[in-house]
Structure formats: C-alpha cells, structure tokens
C-alpha cells in the first residue's frame, strides 16, 4: 500500500485524464475481494449441487493456502474443484447468463469512474479464468479481458482443471500487461493487493484501491449494459455463509414446497388465499377483480405480464374462481397437477387464435401472457398483438413476485421444477393488481384500433402500474442471450440430442 497512493487521495473533481488503463477485477473494480461466490455459482449452474457442496467443503483449505502458501496455488485449487470435468459450453453459457448479474451488482463506484474515464484502451487483468469473466468485462465494463487460460481436453470438450501458462498473479500479470500493450505501457494502473504491484509498476500512474466494506456500488444504469435477462436459481450472491445456509435449506425447502403445493391443491380457489397465509405465502390483491361472465355471454381476456409459471394460477386464486390459461412448453407433470384447466398453444397464429376464441365463445375467462416468456427484472418484453384481435373484453393485470432465495424460472434448467422453487422460498409473495378494463374506443373491434397499438397500450398500462420499463425485446432475444437458441421446443429438442 505504501508503494502506490490510494485512489481515495484523488479529489473527485480534480482527477487526471488518462488514455489507457489496466486494472485488476476482484477488490479493485469490484467491491467484493473474493472470487469464491462466483465460482460457487458456476459450480451450481454448470455443474451440480454435489460439486457446489464440495467447493464449500474445501473452501477453508483454499483460504489457508491463500494465506499461508500462495495466491496462485489457492486459485489453482479453486479452479480445479470448480471446473474440472465440466463441458466448455456449459461454463460459457453460465458465464454469460448467470454470473454477470452478480458481478454487475458489485462494481465499485470510485475505481470504475476513474477506469471508465479513460478514453483509449481499457484492459481488465485478472487471475480469474477468462471464460468466466470475459463476457461481463466486455459487455458491462466496455473493456478487454486478460485472464487465466484453462486447459481443455480436445476429445471431450471438457475442462481438465489445469491452467495454461500459470495463474495471472504477480509477475504473470506483469507479463500479460506487457504482452497486451507492447512498448506503449498503460497510463493508469489500478490494483488492490501486493500481487498487483508488479503490473502496476509498468503504468505511468498507479493507485491502490483500499479495502472498504462500505464502498459504494455503481447504479445498474451507469454501466455499459443493463441486466434484463439472466438465468440461474440463486437470488443472492452466495458468499460462504449464504452458500452454507442455502445448501442446508434446500432439503427442508423442498419438503416445504411439496407441502405447500399438495396442501393447497384440493382447496377451492376462493379459500386458497387464506390457506396461503397459513403456509407462509403472501398474496396481495389490489384493484377490482372482475366478476365471472354471466350465462350466455363471452369470456374476457385477462392480459398479464409474465413473472413465473404460476401467474395464471395466482390470478385464479385472486379471483376466487377457476379460469382457463393458455400455455406453451409446459411439462406434463405441471399440467396434470394444475388446479386450473389449460390449453396448449402451438405458436401457429391461426391455430392458437382459434383455440383461444373457442374458449372465449364458451364463456370462459382466459389468462394470457403476451410476452411469451418470463422476465425477472423490472422490464416488460414486447407484447404479442394476437390477444387484441380476439376480443374487446380485455382486462390488464399487473403481476409482481417476491423471491428471496430462489428464482422460479429457468432457461436451461428443469422447467417442471419452477413452481417448486417458488414455494421453496421461506417467505414467497405475489402481488396481483387488476386494472381497469379497456374502454371500447381503445380496442380493435369497436374502437377500430390497430392490434399492435392495442398491445403496446396494454404493455404501457401494466408497466406504469408496476413502475417497470417497456422494451421491444422478445422471447427469442431472451433465449438467444441465455441459451444460445431461439427457444422453440422443436429446436431445443434437436439441440439436446446433438449434445
């Protein structure tokens, strides 16, 4: 720390302007100093629950190695336990779909602002594997990434757990900076520990980032990219204590989820809101729930944003009566035990329109989620305009959900477990808000509006009620981002066969 001045010695209003920069990641550009939570996430999402438990078990040994022997040896053990034997594709997908959300929440404000102010080349030099951090660094920090390279078995496409060329700490990190910048060394260097001093000495000006548990994180909107889509089951960053408590909770949480599901399943919808309270589930109902259609009249479309696969069921509970829902790519198990009837869609526009119209003509209210897929963050995806063509009886419904431990949606995981992960949360909650039905002049039939105009209007109405932001993103955008496919069932099946 004595060799280089701390970054806090720079007055925010008089910081020098640099062109190029090289910076460490953990503890420097991030408020978190340990990479354990991010390796744990990879273990869980690309590996298995057993591998994550094994990493937690050997974590004390890794810590002692770091303190008593060397940082390089500790990181090699961390890499071997976490990644050995895992497929490259699985790690790449988890590093792109899961890890960036956690990294993005812990970008340190003072070091990031100095790093981001550089007008030229910016490079993050880290001991973490390149495959693990490169997507985040490029997308969220707008920088190049130089990290530890891993050995891959060319026959199986799996990581061996060994590193190529050594872990980037100390002199290895210095050599990497020389290799990247050539003769023109970076203007600015940022690090947070003694093993960063070697590469920082190459820089024309360098600063240490002191440890600070109260360091302020950068607001999400200030980064180069915002997290709209992400995958993975964990809600909170799994530091060692959180990881331990989560693993210990899983078996109890699963039993609790089974109890919550099958205890409430046979109970009539009008009473479930009360039995939910008994089992620790919060259901908040706002607005004016519409009455059931009168005999001989057509049903209404309850148009919702999509948070989890349970949305239609919770709308039915909020109404106190059964309604129909339309689904796509829902497992047979989920359909079999669903307390409300459902009709499968085909994503063929004419076929789907006919099926929904038939339900409405029979006087059934139908819950429909025109986003076509769930979105976890406070954003609404583009609404398909099909619903606007089918009925003028449209009731927007705004849905929000509280998940404190596990997310109840997935792209690459087992979808039939989605509802159970929701009920595995210690205190899960749903908020259902019934908004005012569309007026006649706002519909396609009597109002003569364009279907797309109606869909966009409903999207805006729901977004305003929730305080969310509208986007033009679609289901395909989500699945291409998180799963490397377009999300169509037939394509997913062919992809799994090829794997």
C-alpha atoms as one frame of an Amber mdcrd trajectory, in Angstrom:
protein
   0.000   0.000   0.000   2.941   2.323   0.685   4.349   1.883  -2.818   1.372
   3.439  -4.580  -1.027   6.138  -3.361  -4.629   5.130  -2.592  -7.337   6.025
  -5.055  -9.035   7.956  -2.263  -6.199  10.516  -2.401  -7.575  11.772  -5.722
 -10.185  14.527  -5.324 -13.234  13.560  -7.426 -13.247  16.969  -9.108  -9.522
  17.001  -9.955  -8.868  13.536 -11.278  -6.317  13.417 -14.108  -7.388  12.366
 -17.589  -5.858   9.100 -18.759  -5.976   7.482 -22.172  -5.223   3.810 -21.495
  -5.703   1.754 -18.359  -5.065  -1.679 -16.853  -6.951  -2.787 -13.738  -7.470
  -5.836 -11.565 -11.028  -7.091 -11.030 -11.773  -8.579  -7.574 -11.335  -5.901
  -4.920 -10.379  -3.267  -7.486 -13.227  -2.757  -9.936 -15.487  -4.844  -7.691
 -16.384  -4.173  -4.070 -16.071  -7.931  -3.409 -12.494  -9.145  -2.893 -13.123
 -12.885  -3.008 -13.929 -14.803  -6.177 -15.425 -17.731  -4.206 -19.099 -16.663
  -4.688 -18.726 -16.543  -8.472 -17.032 -19.947  -8.633 -19.811 -21.313  -6.423
 -22.389 -20.014  -8.901 -20.564 -21.761 -11.763 -20.388 -24.988  -9.746 -24.108
 -24.918  -9.107 -25.295 -23.819 -12.554 -22.828 -25.614 -14.855 -22.045 -28.496
 -12.525 -24.270 -29.865  -9.789 -25.435 -29.415  -6.236 -22.854 -32.006  -5.165
 -19.990 -30.077  -6.779 -21.142 -26.836  -5.141 -21.220 -28.601  -1.761 -17.728
 -29.975  -2.393 -16.394 -26.489  -3.142 -17.903 -25.179   0.073 -16.344 -28.085
   1.963 -12.816 -27.365   0.689 -13.177 -23.562   0.964 -11.321 -23.408   4.330
  -8.378 -25.297   2.823  -8.327 -22.879  -0.112  -8.342 -19.926   2.273  -5.439
 -21.351   4.307  -3.498 -21.988   1.095  -4.074 -18.392   0.036  -2.883 -17.003
   3.367  -0.020 -19.386   4.187   1.299 -20.542   0.794   0.404 -18.517  -2.279
  -2.468 -16.840  -4.114  -1.605 -18.765  -7.261  -1.863 -22.180  -5.592  -5.172
 -21.267  -3.940  -6.675 -20.175  -7.259  -5.475 -23.343  -8.977  -7.260 -25.451
  -6.341 -10.366 -23.275  -6.714 -10.331 -23.756 -10.484  -9.756 -27.498 -10.288
 -12.541 -28.184  -7.781 -14.992 -25.893  -9.571 -14.407 -26.618 -13.242 -12.571
 -29.919 -13.764 -14.642 -32.230 -15.977 -17.287 -29.662 -16.905 -18.160 -29.015
 -20.536 -16.836 -25.831 -22.063 -20.256 -24.978 -23.481 -21.935 -25.257 -20.070
 -19.373 -22.958 -18.469 -19.664 -20.441 -21.318 -23.459 -20.336 -21.017 -23.380
 -19.955 -17.236 -20.711 -17.249 -17.515 -22.893 -15.383 -19.993 -26.341 -15.974
 -18.473 -25.815 -16.183 -14.711 -22.543 -14.666 -13.475 -22.774 -11.128 -14.972
 -25.807 -10.208 -12.832 -23.813 -10.834  -9.673 -20.698  -9.052 -10.936 -22.752
  -6.089 -12.124 -24.282  -5.552  -8.688 -20.858  -5.086  -7.067 -18.945  -2.746
  -9.390 -17.119  -0.243  -7.193 -18.030   3.369  -7.938 -14.765   5.275  -7.346
 -12.444   2.891  -9.190 -14.960   2.330 -12.003 -15.366   6.052 -12.633 -11.598
   6.533 -12.908 -11.227   3.459 -15.125 -14.189   4.369 -17.320 -12.937   7.954
 -17.781 -10.005   6.644 -19.837 -10.635   7.499 -23.456  -8.458   4.802 -25.030
  -7.797   1.139 -24.467  -9.054  -0.317 -21.191  -7.957  -3.782 -20.083  -9.007
  -5.836 -17.068  -6.195  -8.167 -15.950  -7.455 -10.842 -13.581  -6.433 -14.154
 -12.059  -9.938 -15.471 -12.728 -10.405 -17.693 -15.795 -11.027 -15.709 -18.969
 -14.025 -17.906 -19.817 -15.619 -16.896 -16.529 -15.301 -13.110 -16.705 -14.787
 -12.107 -20.353 -18.483 -11.641 -21.198 -19.081  -9.454 -18.169 -15.967  -7.341
 -18.728 -16.746  -6.768 -22.393 -20.481  -6.161 -22.044 -20.770  -4.315 -18.741
 -17.394  -2.600 -18.393 -16.673  -1.988 -22.084 -13.142  -3.325 -21.687 -10.878
  -6.122 -22.885 -10.258  -9.071 -20.612  -6.965 -10.844 -19.965  -7.376 -13.720
 -17.548  -6.078 -17.155 -16.671  -6.416 -19.604 -19.541  -7.662 -23.135 -18.876
  -6.677 -26.429 -20.449  -9.376 -28.216 -22.458  -9.493 -31.883 -23.429  -9.959
 -31.687 -27.196 -11.590 -35.144 -27.337 -14.357 -34.460 -24.831 -14.679 -30.680
 -24.923 -14.319 -30.544 -21.149 -12.001 -28.585 -18.885  -9.245 -30.655 -17.302
  -8.998 -28.357 -14.292  -5.429 -27.340 -15.119  -4.301 -23.896 -16.238  -2.213
 -22.974 -19.271   0.766 -20.713 -18.660   0.085 -20.282 -14.957  -2.369 -18.218
 -12.935  -2.192 -14.474 -13.634  -0.823 -13.160 -10.362   2.375 -11.243  -9.607
   4.926 -11.494 -12.426   2.490 -13.447 -14.630   0.128 -10.493 -14.550   3.001
  -8.147 -15.391   3.936 -10.288 -18.401   0.333 -10.283 -19.570   0.185  -6.470
 -19.457   3.433  -6.244 -21.421   2.084  -8.663 -23.998  -1.162  -6.743 -24.435
   0.186  -3.185 -24.510   3.570  -3.789 -26.150   6.008  -0.900 -25.911   3.335
   1.667 -25.005   2.546   0.953 -21.373  -0.862   1.973 -19.910  -1.304   5.437
 -18.477  -3.276   4.196 -15.472  -2.935   1.120 -13.304  -5.363   0.031 -10.569
  -4.916  -2.795  -8.087  -5.853  -3.751  -4.543  -3.183  -6.160  -3.273   0.550
  -6.725  -3.245   0.466  -9.220  -6.121  -0.781  -6.373  -8.331   2.291  -4.232
  -7.717   4.315  -5.857 -10.498   1.969  -4.845 -13.301   1.149  -1.501 -11.658
   4.851  -0.590 -11.726   4.676  -0.633 -15.534   1.978   2.022 -15.622   2.747
   5.720 -15.861   0.466   6.383 -12.910  -0.939   3.803 -10.491  -3.242   3.746
  -7.484  -4.205   1.201  -4.867  -7.860   0.573  -4.146  -8.102   0.148  -0.361
 -10.412  -2.367   1.249 -13.666  -0.703   2.214 -16.740  -2.648   3.340 -18.818
   0.500   2.848 -17.625   1.140  -0.708 -20.464   2.374  -2.917 -21.510   0.308
  -5.919 -22.269   1.755  -9.338 -26.006   2.070 -10.141 -27.011  -0.513 -12.749
 -27.960   2.142 -15.314 -24.443   3.639 -15.220 -22.737   0.504 -16.548 -22.228
  -0.144 -20.247 -25.072  -2.652 -20.280 -28.095  -3.385 -18.105 -29.218  -6.787
 -16.898 -32.610  -7.566 -18.387 -32.219 -11.295 -18.958 -30.429 -13.656 -16.618
 -30.655 -17.307 -15.597 -29.757 -19.366 -12.548 -31.671 -20.237  -9.412 -29.896
 -18.174  -6.736 -31.272 -14.734  -5.884 -28.457 -13.563  -3.607 -24.684 -13.618
  -4.038 -23.525 -16.855  -2.356 -20.751 -15.762  -0.044 -19.616 -18.700   2.134
 -22.219 -18.165   4.857 -25.070 -17.620   2.383 -23.926 -20.650   0.370 -23.897
 -22.825   3.504 -27.340 -21.683   4.626 -28.739 -22.190   1.119 -27.411 -25.750
   0.851 -28.738 -26.594   4.314 -32.141 -25.096   3.445 -32.632 -26.970   0.145
 -33.871 -30.324   1.564 -36.149 -28.604   4.085 -37.289 -26.119   1.462 -38.190
 -28.891  -0.960 -40.302 -30.657   1.653 -41.951 -27.335   2.468 -42.653 -26.770
  -1.236 -44.298 -30.182  -1.560 -46.451 -29.442   1.469 -47.452 -26.016   0.136
 -48.363 -27.439  -3.269 -50.320 -30.518  -2.246 -51.932 -28.994   0.845 -53.448
 -26.156  -1.188 -54.156 -28.176  -4.344 -57.559 -29.668  -3.368 -58.824 -26.493
  -1.692 -61.348 -24.404  -3.707 -59.833 -21.288  -5.266 -61.917 -18.880  -3.167
 -60.339 -20.211   0.051 -56.727 -20.626  -1.066 -55.781 -17.012  -0.316 -56.455
 -17.800   3.352 -54.628 -21.151   3.423 -51.661 -19.455   1.744 -51.257 -17.348
   4.868 -51.146 -20.483   6.999 -48.248 -21.835   4.931 -46.220 -18.610   4.893
 -47.158 -17.348   1.410 -48.123 -13.699   0.965 -50.778 -12.856  -1.630 -51.644
  -9.198  -2.099 -54.714  -8.441  -4.232 -55.317  -4.908  -5.481 -57.875  -3.287
  -7.756 -61.309  -4.650  -8.608 -61.355  -8.345  -9.596 -63.842  -8.749 -12.468
 -66.944 -10.875 -11.843 -67.471 -14.154 -13.665 -69.117 -13.884 -17.107 -72.899
 -14.066 -16.993 -74.525 -17.138 -18.615 -74.583 -16.870 -22.407 -72.007 -14.082
 -22.605 -68.458 -14.338 -23.867 -65.473 -14.547 -21.569 -62.846 -11.893 -21.005
 -59.127 -11.892 -21.679 -57.062 -11.309 -18.537 -53.841  -9.970 -20.032 -50.872
 -10.249 -17.654 -47.185  -9.621 -17.607 -45.241 -12.843 -17.011 -43.130 -13.380
 -13.883 -43.326 -17.139 -13.202 -45.205 -20.179 -14.486 -47.585 -19.762 -11.544
 -49.033 -16.467 -12.805 -52.336 -17.896 -14.159 -52.881 -19.962 -11.019 -52.336
 -16.977  -8.754 -54.715 -14.886 -10.882 -57.318 -17.623 -10.439 -56.759 -17.595
  -6.662 -57.028 -13.795  -6.600 -60.328 -14.036  -8.493 -61.570 -16.803  -6.205
 -62.712 -18.921  -9.140 -61.212 -21.155 -11.862 -60.174 -19.614 -15.159 -58.559
 -21.074 -18.244 -54.965 -20.393 -19.167 -53.022 -20.895 -22.374 -49.567 -22.434
 -22.162 -46.558 -23.313 -24.259 -43.832 -25.881 -23.499 -45.237 -26.743 -20.068
 -44.335 -30.173 -18.695 -46.969 -32.914 -18.481 -46.468 -33.136 -14.727 -47.237
 -29.435 -14.281 -50.334 -29.737 -16.481 -51.544 -32.842 -14.653 -51.451 -31.276
 -11.173 -52.524 -27.775 -12.216 -55.611 -26.603 -10.279 -56.911 -24.735 -13.344
 -57.598 -26.028 -16.871 -55.121 -25.143 -19.596 -54.943 -25.228 -23.372 -51.642
 -25.739 -25.161 -50.569 -23.284 -27.839 -48.616 -24.227 -30.953 -47.138 -20.818
 -31.922 -49.053 -21.159 -35.185 -51.013 -17.925 -35.219 -54.214 -19.225 -36.854
 -54.379 -22.375 -34.705 -53.748 -20.503 -31.478 -56.299 -17.816 -32.338 -58.937
 -20.475 -32.977 -58.263 -22.231 -29.659 -58.430 -19.046 -27.598 -61.548 -17.810
 -29.423 -63.292 -21.122 -28.762 -62.724 -20.716 -25.025 -63.999 -17.127 -25.036
 -67.071 -18.083 -27.054 -67.952 -20.711 -24.443 -67.973 -18.032 -21.753 -64.629
 -18.852 -20.159 -62.302 -16.158 -18.883 -58.794 -16.768 -20.202 -55.485 -15.720
 -18.664 -52.884 -14.883 -21.300 -49.304 -13.643 -21.002 -48.462 -11.983 -24.340
 -44.756 -11.595 -23.503 -44.447 -15.306 -24.262 -41.826 -15.874 -21.579 -40.955
 -14.742 -18.080 -38.824 -11.718 -17.243 -37.274 -11.433 -13.771 -36.150  -7.825
 -13.854 -38.400  -4.702 -13.780 -38.906  -4.706 -17.538 -41.738  -5.792 -19.826
 -40.956  -7.596 -23.062 -42.839  -6.809 -26.242 -46.484  -7.907 -26.138 -47.702
 -10.114 -28.955 -50.702  -8.453 -30.590 -52.678 -11.672 -31.104 -54.848 -11.169
 -27.998 -56.003  -7.758 -29.224 -57.523  -9.359 -32.332 -59.572 -11.897 -30.399
 -61.713  -9.840 -28.034 -62.688  -6.337 -26.969 -63.186  -7.562 -23.403 -59.611
  -7.016 -22.223 -58.624  -6.619 -18.576 -54.949  -5.779 -17.900 -53.480  -7.497
 -14.829 -50.186  -6.350 -13.292 -48.180  -9.058 -11.532 -45.156  -8.818  -9.292
 -43.465 -11.513  -7.261 -41.161 -11.724  -4.253 -38.465 -14.409  -4.332 -35.835
 -14.034  -1.627 -33.732 -17.172  -2.104 -34.582 -18.987  -5.355 -35.829 -17.858
  -8.760 -38.855 -19.770 -10.041 -37.922 -19.652 -13.723 -35.144 -21.066 -15.858
 -33.952 -21.340 -19.447 -31.573 -24.298 -19.338 -32.710 -25.925 -16.097 -35.593
 -28.295 -15.397 -38.707 -26.242 -16.041 -41.054 -28.645 -14.245 -39.303 -27.630
 -11.010 -40.040 -23.914 -11.487 -43.176 -23.842  -9.284 -41.432 -25.829  -6.564
 -38.519 -23.391  -6.465 -41.005 -20.589  -5.867 -42.562 -22.458  -2.954 -39.081
 -23.334  -1.620 -38.533 -19.672  -0.744 -39.003 -19.153   3.007 -41.445 -16.255
   2.543 -42.562 -16.082  -1.099 -45.057 -13.454  -2.183 -47.289 -12.467  -5.086
 -48.939  -9.144  -5.828 -51.876  -9.177  -8.252 -53.336  -5.856  -9.390 -56.495
  -5.842 -11.529 -56.502  -2.706 -13.665 -59.405  -1.001 -15.409 -60.773  -2.890
 -18.453 -60.029  -1.323 -21.822 -62.669   1.104 -22.999 -64.448   0.385 -26.271
 -62.556   3.125 -28.084 -59.231   1.509 -27.030 -59.972  -1.862 -28.680 -59.677
  -3.270 -32.185 -63.311  -4.247 -32.736 -65.452  -1.309 -31.671 -62.583   1.167
 -31.431 -61.015   0.309 -34.788 -57.507   0.357 -33.302 -54.572  -1.489 -34.816
 -53.763  -4.692 -32.828 -50.158  -3.628 -32.319 -51.328  -0.269 -30.996 -53.632
  -2.015 -28.510 -50.874  -4.421 -27.401 -48.451  -1.545 -26.847 -51.082   0.370
 -24.895 -51.743  -2.581 -22.580 -47.988  -3.044 -22.111 -47.625   0.612 -21.088
 -50.597   0.447 -18.713 -49.165  -2.581 -16.886 -45.637  -1.134 -16.845 -46.928
   2.117 -15.323 -48.812   0.251 -12.606 -45.704  -1.730 -11.679 -43.118   1.009
 -12.182 -41.434  -1.170 -14.807 -39.848  -0.201 -18.110 -41.215  -1.235 -21.516
 -38.878  -2.855 -24.058 -39.196  -4.204 -27.602 -37.311  -7.384 -26.666 -38.897
 -10.779 -27.321 -38.789 -14.403 -26.192 -36.297 -15.118 -28.957 -33.966 -12.388
 -27.671 -34.067 -13.938 -24.204 -33.307 -17.459 -25.331 -30.552 -16.386 -27.713
 -28.936 -14.457 -24.870 -29.248 -17.094 -22.179 -29.383 -20.393 -24.007 -27.880
 -19.852 -27.433 -31.132 -20.911 -29.165 -34.422 -19.379 -30.273 -36.499 -21.014
 -27.540 -38.672 -23.144 -29.825 -39.432 -26.562 -28.378 -38.528 -28.490 -31.513
 -35.185 -26.687 -31.752 -34.439 -27.281 -28.065 -35.046 -30.999 -28.505 -32.730
 -31.213 -31.511 -30.073 -29.224 -29.628 -30.200 -31.628 -26.673 -29.869 -34.617
 -28.989 -26.796 -33.095 -30.646 -25.248 -32.533 -27.220
